[in-house]
mmCIF file of C-alpha atoms in Angstrom:
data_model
loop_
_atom_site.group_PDB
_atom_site.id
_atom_site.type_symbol
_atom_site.label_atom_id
_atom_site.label_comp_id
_atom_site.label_asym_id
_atom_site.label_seq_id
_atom_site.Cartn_x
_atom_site.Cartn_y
_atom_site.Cartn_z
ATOM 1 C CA UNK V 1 86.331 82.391 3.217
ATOM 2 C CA UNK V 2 89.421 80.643 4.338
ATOM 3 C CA UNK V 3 89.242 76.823 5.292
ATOM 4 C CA UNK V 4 91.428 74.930 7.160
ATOM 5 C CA UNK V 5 91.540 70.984 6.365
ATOM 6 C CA UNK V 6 92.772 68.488 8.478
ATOM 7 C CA UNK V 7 93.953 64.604 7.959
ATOM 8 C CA UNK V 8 94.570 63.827 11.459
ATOM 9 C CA UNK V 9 96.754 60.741 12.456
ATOM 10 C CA UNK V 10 98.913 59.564 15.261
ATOM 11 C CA UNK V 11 102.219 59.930 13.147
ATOM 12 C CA UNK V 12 101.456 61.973 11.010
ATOM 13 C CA UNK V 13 98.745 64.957 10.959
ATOM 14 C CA UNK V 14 98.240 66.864 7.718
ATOM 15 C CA UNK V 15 96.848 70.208 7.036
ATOM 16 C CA UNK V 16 95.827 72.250 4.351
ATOM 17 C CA UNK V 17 94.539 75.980 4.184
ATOM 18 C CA UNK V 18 92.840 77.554 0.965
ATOM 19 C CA UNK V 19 90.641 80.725 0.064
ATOM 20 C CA UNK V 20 87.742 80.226 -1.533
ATOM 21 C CA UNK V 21 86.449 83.189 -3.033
ATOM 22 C CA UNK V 22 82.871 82.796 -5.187
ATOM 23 C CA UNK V 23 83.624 79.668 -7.512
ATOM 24 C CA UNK V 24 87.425 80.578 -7.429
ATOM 25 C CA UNK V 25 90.740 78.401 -4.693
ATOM 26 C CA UNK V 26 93.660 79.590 -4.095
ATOM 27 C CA UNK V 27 96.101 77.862 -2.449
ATOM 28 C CA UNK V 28 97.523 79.425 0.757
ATOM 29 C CA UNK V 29 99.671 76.815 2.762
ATOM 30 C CA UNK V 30 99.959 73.268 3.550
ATOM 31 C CA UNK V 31 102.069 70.376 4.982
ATOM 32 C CA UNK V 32 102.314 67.884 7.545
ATOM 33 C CA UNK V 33 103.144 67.859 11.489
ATOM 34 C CA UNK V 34 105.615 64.628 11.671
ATOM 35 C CA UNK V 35 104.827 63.520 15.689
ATOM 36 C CA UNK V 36 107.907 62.018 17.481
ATOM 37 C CA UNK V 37 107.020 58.182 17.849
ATOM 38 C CA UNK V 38 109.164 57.442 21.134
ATOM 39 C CA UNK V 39 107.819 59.598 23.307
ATOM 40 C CA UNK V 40 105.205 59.067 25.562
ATOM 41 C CA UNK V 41 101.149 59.453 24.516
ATOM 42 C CA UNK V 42 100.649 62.942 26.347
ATOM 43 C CA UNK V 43 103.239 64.508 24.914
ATOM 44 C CA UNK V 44 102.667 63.484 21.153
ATOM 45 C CA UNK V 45 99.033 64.660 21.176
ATOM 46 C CA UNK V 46 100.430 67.824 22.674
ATOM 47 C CA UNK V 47 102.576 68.325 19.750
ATOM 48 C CA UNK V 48 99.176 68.003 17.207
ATOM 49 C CA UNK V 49 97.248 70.669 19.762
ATOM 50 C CA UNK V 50 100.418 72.696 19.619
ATOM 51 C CA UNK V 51 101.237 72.530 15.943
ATOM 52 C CA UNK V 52 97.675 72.849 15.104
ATOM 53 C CA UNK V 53 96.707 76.413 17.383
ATOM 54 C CA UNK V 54 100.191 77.714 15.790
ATOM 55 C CA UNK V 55 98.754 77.016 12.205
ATOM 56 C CA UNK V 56 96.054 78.293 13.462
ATOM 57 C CA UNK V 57 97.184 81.643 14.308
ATOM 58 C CA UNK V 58 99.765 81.903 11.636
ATOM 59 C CA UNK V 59 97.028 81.727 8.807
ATOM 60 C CA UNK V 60 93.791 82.414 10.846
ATOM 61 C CA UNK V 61 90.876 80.275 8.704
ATOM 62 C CA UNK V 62 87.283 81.161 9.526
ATOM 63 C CA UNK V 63 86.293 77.808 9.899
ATOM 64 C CA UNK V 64 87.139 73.987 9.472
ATOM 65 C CA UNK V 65 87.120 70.454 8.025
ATOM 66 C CA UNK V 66 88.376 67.418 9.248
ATOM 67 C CA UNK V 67 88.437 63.987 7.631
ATOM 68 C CA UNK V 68 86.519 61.259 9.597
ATOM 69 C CA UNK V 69 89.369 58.517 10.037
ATOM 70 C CA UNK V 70 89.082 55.184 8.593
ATOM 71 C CA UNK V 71 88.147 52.589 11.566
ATOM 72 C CA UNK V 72 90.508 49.484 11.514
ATOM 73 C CA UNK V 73 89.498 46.216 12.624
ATOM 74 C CA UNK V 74 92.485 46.529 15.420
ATOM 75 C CA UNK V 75 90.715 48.489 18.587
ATOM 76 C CA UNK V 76 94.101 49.689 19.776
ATOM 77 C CA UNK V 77 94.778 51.032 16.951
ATOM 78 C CA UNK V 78 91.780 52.798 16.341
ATOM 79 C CA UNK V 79 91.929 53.849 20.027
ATOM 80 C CA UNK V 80 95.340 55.603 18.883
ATOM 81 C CA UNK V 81 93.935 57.384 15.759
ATOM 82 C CA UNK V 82 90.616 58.537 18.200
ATOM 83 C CA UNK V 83 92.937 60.136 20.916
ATOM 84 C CA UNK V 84 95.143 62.117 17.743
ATOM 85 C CA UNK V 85 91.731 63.080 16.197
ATOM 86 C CA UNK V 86 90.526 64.104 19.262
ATOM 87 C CA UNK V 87 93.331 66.154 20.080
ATOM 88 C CA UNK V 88 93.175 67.855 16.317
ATOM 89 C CA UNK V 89 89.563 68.036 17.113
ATOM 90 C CA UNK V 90 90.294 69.933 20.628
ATOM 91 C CA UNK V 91 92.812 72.347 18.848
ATOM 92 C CA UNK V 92 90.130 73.991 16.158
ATOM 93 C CA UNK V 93 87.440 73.840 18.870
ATOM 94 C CA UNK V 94 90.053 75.724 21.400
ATOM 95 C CA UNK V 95 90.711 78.209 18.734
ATOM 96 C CA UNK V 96 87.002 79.005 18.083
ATOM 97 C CA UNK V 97 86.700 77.326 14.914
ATOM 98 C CA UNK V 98 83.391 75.665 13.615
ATOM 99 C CA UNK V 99 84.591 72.118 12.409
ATOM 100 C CA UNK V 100 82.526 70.076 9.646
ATOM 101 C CA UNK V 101 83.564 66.653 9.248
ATOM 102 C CA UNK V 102 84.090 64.400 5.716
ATOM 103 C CA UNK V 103 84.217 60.841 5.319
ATOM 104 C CA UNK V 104 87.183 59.658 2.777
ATOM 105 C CA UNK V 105 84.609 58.893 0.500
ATOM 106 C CA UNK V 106 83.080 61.894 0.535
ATOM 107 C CA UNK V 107 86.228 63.983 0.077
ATOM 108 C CA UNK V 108 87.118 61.540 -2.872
ATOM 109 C CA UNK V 109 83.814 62.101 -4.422
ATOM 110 C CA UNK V 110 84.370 65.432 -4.137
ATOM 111 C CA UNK V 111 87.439 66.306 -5.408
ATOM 112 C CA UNK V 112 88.165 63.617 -8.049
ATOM 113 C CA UNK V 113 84.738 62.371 -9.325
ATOM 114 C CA UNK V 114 84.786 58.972 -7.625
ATOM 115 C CA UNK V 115 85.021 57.686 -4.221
ATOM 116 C CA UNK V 116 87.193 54.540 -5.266
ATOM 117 C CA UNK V 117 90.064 57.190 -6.232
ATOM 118 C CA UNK V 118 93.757 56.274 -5.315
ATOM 119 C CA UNK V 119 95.917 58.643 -3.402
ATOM 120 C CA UNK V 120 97.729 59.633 -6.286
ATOM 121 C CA UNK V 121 94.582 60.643 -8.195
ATOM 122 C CA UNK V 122 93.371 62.761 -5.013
ATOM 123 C CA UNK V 123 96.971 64.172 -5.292
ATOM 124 C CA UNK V 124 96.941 65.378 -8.928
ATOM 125 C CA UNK V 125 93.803 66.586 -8.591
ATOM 126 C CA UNK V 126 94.781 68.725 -5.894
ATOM 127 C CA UNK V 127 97.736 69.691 -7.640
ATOM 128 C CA UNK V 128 95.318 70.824 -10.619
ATOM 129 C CA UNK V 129 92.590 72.613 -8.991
ATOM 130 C CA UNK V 130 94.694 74.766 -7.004
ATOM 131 C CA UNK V 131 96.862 75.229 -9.684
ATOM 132 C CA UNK V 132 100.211 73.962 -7.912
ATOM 133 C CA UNK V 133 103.753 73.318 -9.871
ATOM 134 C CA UNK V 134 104.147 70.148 -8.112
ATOM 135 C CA UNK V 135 101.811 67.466 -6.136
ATOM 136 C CA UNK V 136 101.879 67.652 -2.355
ATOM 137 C CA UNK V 137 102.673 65.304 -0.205
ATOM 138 C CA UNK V 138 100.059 62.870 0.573
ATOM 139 C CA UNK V 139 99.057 63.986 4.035
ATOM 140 C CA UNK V 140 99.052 67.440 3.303
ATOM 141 C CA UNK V 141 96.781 66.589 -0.421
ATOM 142 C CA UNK V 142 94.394 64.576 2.086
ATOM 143 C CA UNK V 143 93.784 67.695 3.928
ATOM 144 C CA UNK V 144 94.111 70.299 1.282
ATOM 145 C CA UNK V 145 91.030 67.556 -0.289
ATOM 146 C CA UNK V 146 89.588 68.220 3.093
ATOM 147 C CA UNK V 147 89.256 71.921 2.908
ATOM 148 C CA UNK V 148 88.380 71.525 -1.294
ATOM 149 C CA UNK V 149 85.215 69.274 0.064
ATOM 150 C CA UNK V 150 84.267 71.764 2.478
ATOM 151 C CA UNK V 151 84.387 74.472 0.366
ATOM 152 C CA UNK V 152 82.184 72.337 -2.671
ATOM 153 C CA UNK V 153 79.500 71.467 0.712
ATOM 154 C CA UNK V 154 79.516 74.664 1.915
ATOM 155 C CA UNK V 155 76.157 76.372 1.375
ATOM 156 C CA UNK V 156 75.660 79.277 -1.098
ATOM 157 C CA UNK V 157 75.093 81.487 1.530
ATOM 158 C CA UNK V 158 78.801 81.282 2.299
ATOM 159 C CA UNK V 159 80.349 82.021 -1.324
ATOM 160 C CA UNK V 160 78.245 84.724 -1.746
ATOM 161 C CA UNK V 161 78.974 86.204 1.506
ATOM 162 C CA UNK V 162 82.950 85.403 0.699
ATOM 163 C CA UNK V 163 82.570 86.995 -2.655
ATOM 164 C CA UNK V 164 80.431 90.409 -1.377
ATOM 165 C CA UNK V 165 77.497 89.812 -2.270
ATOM 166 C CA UNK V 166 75.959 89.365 0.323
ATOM 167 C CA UNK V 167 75.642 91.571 3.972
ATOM 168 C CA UNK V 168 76.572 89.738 7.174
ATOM 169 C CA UNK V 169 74.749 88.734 9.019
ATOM 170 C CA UNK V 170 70.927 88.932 7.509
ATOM 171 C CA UNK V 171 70.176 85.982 4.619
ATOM 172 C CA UNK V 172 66.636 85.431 3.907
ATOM 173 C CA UNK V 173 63.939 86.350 5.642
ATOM 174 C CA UNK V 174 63.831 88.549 8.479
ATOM 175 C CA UNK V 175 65.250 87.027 11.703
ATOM 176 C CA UNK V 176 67.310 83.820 10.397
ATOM 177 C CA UNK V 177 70.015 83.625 11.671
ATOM 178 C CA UNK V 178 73.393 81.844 10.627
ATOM 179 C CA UNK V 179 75.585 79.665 12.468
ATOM 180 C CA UNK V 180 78.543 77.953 10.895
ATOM 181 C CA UNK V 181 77.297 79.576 7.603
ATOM 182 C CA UNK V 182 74.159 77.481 8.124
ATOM 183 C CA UNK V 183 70.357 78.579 8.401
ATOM 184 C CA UNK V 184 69.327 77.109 12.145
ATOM 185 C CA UNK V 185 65.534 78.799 11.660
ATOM 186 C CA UNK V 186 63.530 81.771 12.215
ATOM 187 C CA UNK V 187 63.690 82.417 16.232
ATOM 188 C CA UNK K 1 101.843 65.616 46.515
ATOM 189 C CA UNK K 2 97.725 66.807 44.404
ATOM 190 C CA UNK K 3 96.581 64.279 41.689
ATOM 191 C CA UNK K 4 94.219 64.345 39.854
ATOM 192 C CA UNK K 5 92.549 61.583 38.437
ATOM 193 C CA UNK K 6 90.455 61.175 35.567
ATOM 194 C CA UNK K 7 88.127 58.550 33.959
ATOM 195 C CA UNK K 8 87.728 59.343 30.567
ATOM 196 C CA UNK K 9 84.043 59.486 28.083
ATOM 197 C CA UNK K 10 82.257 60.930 25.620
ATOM 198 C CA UNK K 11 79.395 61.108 28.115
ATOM 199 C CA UNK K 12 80.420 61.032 31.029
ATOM 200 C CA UNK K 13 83.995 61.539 32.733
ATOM 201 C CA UNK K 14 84.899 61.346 36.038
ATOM 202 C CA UNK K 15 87.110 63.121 38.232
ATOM 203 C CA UNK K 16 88.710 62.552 41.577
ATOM 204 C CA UNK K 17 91.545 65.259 43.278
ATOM 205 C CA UNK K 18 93.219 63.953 46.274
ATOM 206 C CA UNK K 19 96.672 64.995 48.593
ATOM 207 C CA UNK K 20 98.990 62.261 49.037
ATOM 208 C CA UNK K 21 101.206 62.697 51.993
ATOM 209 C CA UNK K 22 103.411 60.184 53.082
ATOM 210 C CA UNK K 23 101.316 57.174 53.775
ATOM 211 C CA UNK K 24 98.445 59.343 53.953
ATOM 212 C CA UNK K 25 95.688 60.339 51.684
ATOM 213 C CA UNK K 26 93.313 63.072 52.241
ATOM 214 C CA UNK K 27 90.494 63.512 49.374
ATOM 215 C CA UNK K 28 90.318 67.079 48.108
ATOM 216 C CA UNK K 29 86.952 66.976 45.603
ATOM 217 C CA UNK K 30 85.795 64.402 43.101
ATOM 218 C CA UNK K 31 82.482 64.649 40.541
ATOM 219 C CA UNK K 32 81.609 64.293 36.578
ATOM 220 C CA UNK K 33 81.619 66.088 33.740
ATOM 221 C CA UNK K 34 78.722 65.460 31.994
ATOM 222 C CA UNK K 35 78.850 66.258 28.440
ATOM 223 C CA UNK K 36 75.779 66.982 26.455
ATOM 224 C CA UNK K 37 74.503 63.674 24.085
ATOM 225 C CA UNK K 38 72.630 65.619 21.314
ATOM 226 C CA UNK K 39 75.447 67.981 20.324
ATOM 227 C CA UNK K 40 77.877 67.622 17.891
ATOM 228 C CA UNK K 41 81.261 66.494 18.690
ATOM 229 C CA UNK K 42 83.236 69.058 18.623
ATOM 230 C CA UNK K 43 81.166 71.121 21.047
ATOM 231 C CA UNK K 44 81.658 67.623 23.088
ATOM 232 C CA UNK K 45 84.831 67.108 23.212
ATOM 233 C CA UNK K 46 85.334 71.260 24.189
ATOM 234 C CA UNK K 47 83.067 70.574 27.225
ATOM 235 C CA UNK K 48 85.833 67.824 28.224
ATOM 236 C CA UNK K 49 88.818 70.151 27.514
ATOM 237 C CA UNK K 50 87.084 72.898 29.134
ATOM 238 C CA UNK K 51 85.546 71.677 32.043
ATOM 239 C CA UNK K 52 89.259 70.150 33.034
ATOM 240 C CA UNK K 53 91.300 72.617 32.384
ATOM 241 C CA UNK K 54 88.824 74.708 34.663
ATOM 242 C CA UNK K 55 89.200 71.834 37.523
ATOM 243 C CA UNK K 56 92.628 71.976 37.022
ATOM 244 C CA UNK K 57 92.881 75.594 37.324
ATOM 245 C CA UNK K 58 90.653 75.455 40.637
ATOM 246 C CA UNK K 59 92.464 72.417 41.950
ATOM 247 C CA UNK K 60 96.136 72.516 40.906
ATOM 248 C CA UNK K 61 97.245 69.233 41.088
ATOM 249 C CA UNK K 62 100.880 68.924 40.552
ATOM 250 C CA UNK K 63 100.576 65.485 38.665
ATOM 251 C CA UNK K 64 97.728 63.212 37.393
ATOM 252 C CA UNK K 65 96.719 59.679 36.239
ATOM 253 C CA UNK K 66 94.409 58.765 33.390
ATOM 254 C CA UNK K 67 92.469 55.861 33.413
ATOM 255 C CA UNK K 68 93.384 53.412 30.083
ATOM 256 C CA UNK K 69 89.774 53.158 28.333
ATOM 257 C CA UNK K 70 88.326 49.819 27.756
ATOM 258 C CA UNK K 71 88.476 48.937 24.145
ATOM 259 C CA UNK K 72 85.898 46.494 23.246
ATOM 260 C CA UNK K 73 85.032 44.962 20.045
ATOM 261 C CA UNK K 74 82.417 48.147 17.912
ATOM 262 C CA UNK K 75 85.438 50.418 16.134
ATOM 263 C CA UNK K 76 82.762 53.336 16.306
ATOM 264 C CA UNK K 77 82.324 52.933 19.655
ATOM 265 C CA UNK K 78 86.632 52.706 19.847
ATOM 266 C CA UNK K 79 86.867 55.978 17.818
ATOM 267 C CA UNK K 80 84.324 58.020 20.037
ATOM 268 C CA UNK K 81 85.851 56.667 23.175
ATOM 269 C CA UNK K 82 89.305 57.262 22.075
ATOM 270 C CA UNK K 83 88.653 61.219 20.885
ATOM 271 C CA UNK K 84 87.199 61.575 24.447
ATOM 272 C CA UNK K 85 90.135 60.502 25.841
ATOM 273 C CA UNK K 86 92.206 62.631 23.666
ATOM 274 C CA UNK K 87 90.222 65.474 24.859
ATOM 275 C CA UNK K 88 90.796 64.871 28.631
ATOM 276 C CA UNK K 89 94.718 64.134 27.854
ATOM 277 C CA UNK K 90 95.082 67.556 26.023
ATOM 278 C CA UNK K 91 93.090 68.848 28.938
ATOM 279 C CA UNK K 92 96.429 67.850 30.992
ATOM 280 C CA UNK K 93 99.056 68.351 29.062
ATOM 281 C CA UNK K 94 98.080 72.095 27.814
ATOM 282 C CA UNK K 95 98.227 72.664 31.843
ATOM 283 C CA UNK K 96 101.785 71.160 32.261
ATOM 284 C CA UNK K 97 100.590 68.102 33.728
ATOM 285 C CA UNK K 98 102.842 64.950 33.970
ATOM 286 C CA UNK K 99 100.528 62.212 32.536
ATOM 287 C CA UNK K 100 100.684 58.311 34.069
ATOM 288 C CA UNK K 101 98.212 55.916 32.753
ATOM 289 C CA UNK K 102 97.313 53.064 34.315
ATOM 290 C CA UNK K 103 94.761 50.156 33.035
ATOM 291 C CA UNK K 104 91.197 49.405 35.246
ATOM 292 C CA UNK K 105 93.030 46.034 36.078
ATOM 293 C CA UNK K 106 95.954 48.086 37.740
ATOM 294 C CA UNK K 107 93.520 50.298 39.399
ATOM 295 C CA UNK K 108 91.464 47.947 40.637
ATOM 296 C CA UNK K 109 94.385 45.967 41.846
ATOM 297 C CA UNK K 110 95.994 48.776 43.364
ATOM 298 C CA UNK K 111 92.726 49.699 45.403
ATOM 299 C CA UNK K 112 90.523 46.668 46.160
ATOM 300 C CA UNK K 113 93.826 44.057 46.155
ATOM 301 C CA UNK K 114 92.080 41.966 43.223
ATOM 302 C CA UNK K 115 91.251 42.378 38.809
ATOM 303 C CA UNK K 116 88.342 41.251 39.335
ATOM 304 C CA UNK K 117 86.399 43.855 41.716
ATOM 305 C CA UNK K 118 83.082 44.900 40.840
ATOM 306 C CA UNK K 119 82.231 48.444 40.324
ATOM 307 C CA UNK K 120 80.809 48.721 44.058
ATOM 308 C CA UNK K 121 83.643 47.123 45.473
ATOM 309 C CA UNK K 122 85.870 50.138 44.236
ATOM 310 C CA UNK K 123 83.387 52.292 45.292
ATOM 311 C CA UNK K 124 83.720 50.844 48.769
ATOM 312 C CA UNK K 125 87.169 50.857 48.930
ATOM 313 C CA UNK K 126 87.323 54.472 47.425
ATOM 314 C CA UNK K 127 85.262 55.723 50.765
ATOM 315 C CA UNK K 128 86.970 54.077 52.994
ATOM 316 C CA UNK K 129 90.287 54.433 51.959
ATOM 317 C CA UNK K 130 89.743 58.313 51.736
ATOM 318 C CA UNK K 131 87.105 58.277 54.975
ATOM 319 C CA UNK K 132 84.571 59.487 53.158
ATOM 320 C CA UNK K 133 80.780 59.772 54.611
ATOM 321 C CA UNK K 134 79.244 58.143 51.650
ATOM 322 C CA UNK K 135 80.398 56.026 48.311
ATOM 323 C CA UNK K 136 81.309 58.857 45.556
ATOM 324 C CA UNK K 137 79.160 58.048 42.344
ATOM 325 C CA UNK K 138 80.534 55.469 39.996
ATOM 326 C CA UNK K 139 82.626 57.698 37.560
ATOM 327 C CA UNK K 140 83.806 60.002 40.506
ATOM 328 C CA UNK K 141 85.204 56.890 41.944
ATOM 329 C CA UNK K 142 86.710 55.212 39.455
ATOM 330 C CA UNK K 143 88.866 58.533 38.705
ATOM 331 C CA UNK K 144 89.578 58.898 42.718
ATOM 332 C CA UNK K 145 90.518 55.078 42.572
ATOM 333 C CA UNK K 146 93.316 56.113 39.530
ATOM 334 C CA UNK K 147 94.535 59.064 41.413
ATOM 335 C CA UNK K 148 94.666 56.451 44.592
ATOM 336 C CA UNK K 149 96.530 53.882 42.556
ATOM 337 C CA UNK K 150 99.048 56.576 41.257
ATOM 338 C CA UNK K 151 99.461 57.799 44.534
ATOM 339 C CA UNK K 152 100.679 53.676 45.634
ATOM 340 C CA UNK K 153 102.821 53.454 42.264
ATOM 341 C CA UNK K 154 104.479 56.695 42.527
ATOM 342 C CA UNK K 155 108.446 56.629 43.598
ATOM 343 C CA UNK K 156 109.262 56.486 47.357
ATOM 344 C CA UNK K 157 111.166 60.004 45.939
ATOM 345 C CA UNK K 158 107.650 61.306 45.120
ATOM 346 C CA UNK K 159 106.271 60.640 48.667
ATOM 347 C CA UNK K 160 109.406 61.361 50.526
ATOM 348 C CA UNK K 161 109.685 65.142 49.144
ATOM 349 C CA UNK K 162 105.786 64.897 49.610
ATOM 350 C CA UNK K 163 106.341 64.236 53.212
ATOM 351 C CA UNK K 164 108.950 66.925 53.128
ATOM 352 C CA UNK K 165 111.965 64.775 54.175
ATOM 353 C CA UNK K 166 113.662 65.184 50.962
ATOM 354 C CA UNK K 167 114.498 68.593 49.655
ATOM 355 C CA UNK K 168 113.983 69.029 45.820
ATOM 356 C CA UNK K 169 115.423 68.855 43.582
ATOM 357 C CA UNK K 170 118.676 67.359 44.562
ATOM 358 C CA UNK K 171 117.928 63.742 44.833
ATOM 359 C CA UNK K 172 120.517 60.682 45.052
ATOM 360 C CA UNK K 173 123.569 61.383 43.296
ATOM 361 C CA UNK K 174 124.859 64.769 42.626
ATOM 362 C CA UNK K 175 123.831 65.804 39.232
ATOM 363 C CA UNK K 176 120.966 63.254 39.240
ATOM 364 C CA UNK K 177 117.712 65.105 37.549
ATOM 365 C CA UNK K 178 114.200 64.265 38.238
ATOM 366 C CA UNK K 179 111.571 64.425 36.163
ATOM 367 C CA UNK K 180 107.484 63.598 37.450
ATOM 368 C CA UNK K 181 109.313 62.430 39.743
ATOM 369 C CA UNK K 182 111.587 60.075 38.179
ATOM 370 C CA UNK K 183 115.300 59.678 37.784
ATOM 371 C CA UNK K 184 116.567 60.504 34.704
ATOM 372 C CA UNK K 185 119.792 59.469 34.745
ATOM 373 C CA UNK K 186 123.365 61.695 35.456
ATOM 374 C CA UNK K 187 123.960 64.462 32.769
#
């Protein structure tokens, strides 16, 4: 299964893709779309739905996660960050892609131990469990924690189906059926 | 000269198309998207992106005008807004669209001559500026009443090459580019 992550922001968007294959990562690409700050609104969220479908094709992840965005106590700014995320949001929806959202905390929690971890300890652990030589940058080890999260949350159903083991698209009993890797009930 | 106007929400945005020529205004179609509350909001914001992109596709409107959301004091309520609005602006952009936005004071301004209009005063001054049988629906007019205000801020250059009296693209000076309508200074 290959997971796109996504740390979206107004300035700065950063993505992440890994494999996940059974209990195993591996690292495919990552970085971080720098938006132009003096131009106008329009165009800069084009650049994140532009950058993003490009990723998008280039590396072709079955599905996505993208990290809720911390809500500031200034409304225009968190008017800002809701118009990037929704334009993130409207790129992996455009291209198909289920999306599964994380709070920081939860990403934190899942990726270092702790939600009170400090960027630089969501970094290295990055850096360690997809066995990179260096530590990415921090936007792009947000959303490579992203994608790690999703791939801890996603249900068994989805490993084992990533590793072979099991047959799309019957899992359980007769007639469940699977959407986003999830059970949604016997019809 | 088409605009289209939009009022932008998670629940409910409006939409307003009208042809500006010369002094005159002629409305073209109006209505809202109304995006279903119990999904997630992905699927949410794709009904936004969607169902404008298909206006725009039916419509073609050569420019268009976004209404500037209301940011009150809940940041949740700020985030969900501003996504929505993100949505509708990549709706515009990923068409080509020029992009002007103007706040509910300007509109209201522009249309009813005062800030401090209610709702059905807009409404009333939406139908009879565009001679319409009846007062559009609240959401409907409040997007016709931002493609109405766009249409009085535009440049006289906008209206004259509406009107046909100015030839594109040539425009004041030799050399002088335009773009949505704007001088942008001699190469």
């Amino acid at each position: 299964m290959r997971i796109l992550g996504v740390d979206p922001g107004l300035r700065r968007t950063g993505f992440g893709v890994i494999d996940v294959d059974g209990p195993r990562m591996r690292y495919v690409a990552s970085g971080t779309i720098v938006v132009p700050t003096d131009d106008e609104l329009g165009p800069r969220l084009k650049v994140i739905l532009d950058s993003l479908r490009e990723i998008i094709r280039e590396y072709a992840p079955q599905t996505s996660a993208i990290e809720k965005v911390f809500v500031n106590s200034n409304p225009t700014s968190t008017l800002l960050l809701g118009q990037a995320r929704g334009a993130a949001f409207c790129a992996l929806v455009d291209c198909g892609l289920g999306v599964q959202e994380y709070t920081a905390l939860q990403i934190k929690k899942s990726v270092v131990g702790t939600g009170r971890a400090a960027k630089e300890q969501v970094q290295s652990m990055v850096q360690h469990l997809l066995a990179l030589d260096g530590a990415p940058a921090s936007d792009a080890a947000d959303a490579l924690a992203c994608a790690i999260c999703h791939a801890h949350a996603a249900p068994l159903a989805d490993r084992l189906r990533a590793a072979g083991v099991l047959d799309q698209p019957a899992f359980g009993r007769r007639g469940t059926r699977m959407r986003n890797g999830r059970m949604i009930g016997n019809p």
